[in-house]
Amino acid sequence: MLRASPGLPRASARPGPRLAPRLGGPGRRVACWATRDPVAGLPLRLPPGAAPPQQIPSPEPGKAVALHGGRKKYVPFTTDFYCSAPVQLAGSWNDWMHNIDLPTDPASGEAGIVLELDGGHGELSYKFNVDGKWHLSRADAAVADSQGCVNNSTSGRKLVRFSFPAAFAGPRGAEEQVHLIGSFTAWQVVIPMALAADGAYHCDVALPPGHHTFRFLVNAAVSDPRVYAPMSGLVAPARYAVLAHLPVEVLPGGVQVNSLRVPPPPTFKLLYHTQFSEAHLFYAFKGSPEPVRRLRMHHAPGCSGLMVAQLHAPTPDAVLEFSIVGASWEGSSSLSTISTLDEEVGFGSMPGAVVAGGERDPPGTRHYTAARPGVWRLKHGSLRLDDASQIPPLMLCTDLDGTLIEDQAETNDWVRQADELTWLAGQHFGQYLAPAGGVLVFNTGRSIGMVEGLLAKKGPIMPWPTAIITAVGTKVFLYDVATRAWVPDTAYARLLDDGWNLGTVQAVASKLMQRFQDRASMIDDGSEHPHRVSLQIRSDVLGEFMDRWAAGLAEAGVAAQFISSIGGEWRYVDCISAHAGKGRAMAYLAARYGIALEDAVAAGDSGNDLLMLAALPEGPHPAIVMSNSHPEVWDWLARCTPEERAWIYTPKAERGAGLVEGLKAIVADKLAAAAQRAAAAAATRALQPPALRAPPAAAATRALRA
């Protein structure tokens, strides 16, 4: 069985964690080498007339069911940031006494590890360490301790039982080894499954809320408990498998996987708009005998003037009563005394503090009540449910010039006004969408060097993106937290390689330029962007040139597509990989960050933005057409069908203000659609016999039983 790594100190009285073995990901060459079986990776279906495998309920958090007589659970940790340097994990399971090295995929920059813990470990706190700097994960809630240190907490995770019938492992299934691997381990580490008396392999995994994909690995033996080497670690050809009775998805590259969605637990998340340097939450759940507690709030990352606190509700219908006190810093060393919280509030007092809300608070409103779990926003003394947090997270994929920013050599009143709108859009995203899990992506025709210069020039007013798409969607850049630089996403580049041959594209283009002489010229031969070749072609020969170029590439077996500018005597034409483009890159990033395409919002104003504004082959998505858009965009919009127009928003305001207007309209429409679905579901439940009725939470729990 697995062993703890040598030299790992045990600083806690409880047994320390053990590391699960490492494997290659589902689409990596090393894993494919071991797949000899012709049905490997295909859904395993039950024999005719056979009953489905037994569905075992998920155990309650902290109460792992015994397997082979032991009490254990597996807790995966993955980074959601790109890092080229070694990543370490530190946490409360060993009193923060030892950092654990994480296996890292050098291509994707993702790192993951799994800790095997006994049932005595409850809620855990953790952080990632890169070159002495701490980093948090978006997967788990961030909570500040009494010292003001912000850590991730696993309190919101669900302990899920995964099951794999031994009959599917082969003729001698009870003698095989079965492992689990998935997105929750960054496809870097496998989790061993134990054979139980019911004739199936099981493992209990603590998963954070969200969408997860996974596969089963049969017949893999681990020679090294920490690193998996397929050439020496296999006792037989390993087989990847997915179960047909569970949801099946197809990842980029055609890899089939199972999937599940873990619903978030009942949680109160408070967003407090304030200029205080420090704020403390005094709270109690209505009807609970527990005394009033205090929790230190923390500043929302990347957003000024917003503090956050998160509490897990004891029941789905819990009511939270709370008050917030805050203090401001005077100078850099001491807190200035503002006032003292009145004792009559009933939530205690803290010297040097003032009750939250400020002068706009009417008398008696310093004590707030959140009627049900959810995300609540406290601003100017008014407490209300946060709109963006009641829908799935959004990904805003926005163009830069003419949409988010205006960049000119001379700074005049018009540019300063546009900068104010840019700042407004950034504040709206940071305060309203980012706390709900939103992702910001720049999708621009600029080079990465120009974007970096723009961020350096307009950094104080521009929001910081999670990813950047450049070169007409042929390059994706991720921020490397180790080098603090934007680096190409090599996984995306590998997707574009399929069917693409830069040398052939260059050769066919050069031959045609000789034929058309001074009526066509090269702009970019692919030296900087290997999946794009750009030409300048006269309008009077554009059609013939494009036809010959496309025919030559088709004859050579090159999968390509063409993008042409609209209008003018000369046209700019980009020949790019068939798998590239602004829209394709947007869909790729949405999948990478676990966001459904229908929640990916595109925003643009020019002809080269049409590839992301229009519906994609996978389906439609929301799009914001700026009011200051170019004529070719309005021409395209006029040709859209009513069904296509239903996904398109045309705000009246320009640039940053238009982005905010469009995002608010999208959130409002999604809230209305969610309310309609909830009403329809309630009506359906009302028609069912009482014995079959179940609240939504119970239905979600049943869906997790694997």
XYZ file of C-alpha atoms in Angstrom, residues 273 325 357 432 471 611:
6
model
C -18.471 47.842 1.015
C -17.587 46.854 13.581
C -22.986 51.356 7.883
C -19.807 42.168 -8.256
C -3.232 37.088 -32.568
C -15.750 35.208 -34.367
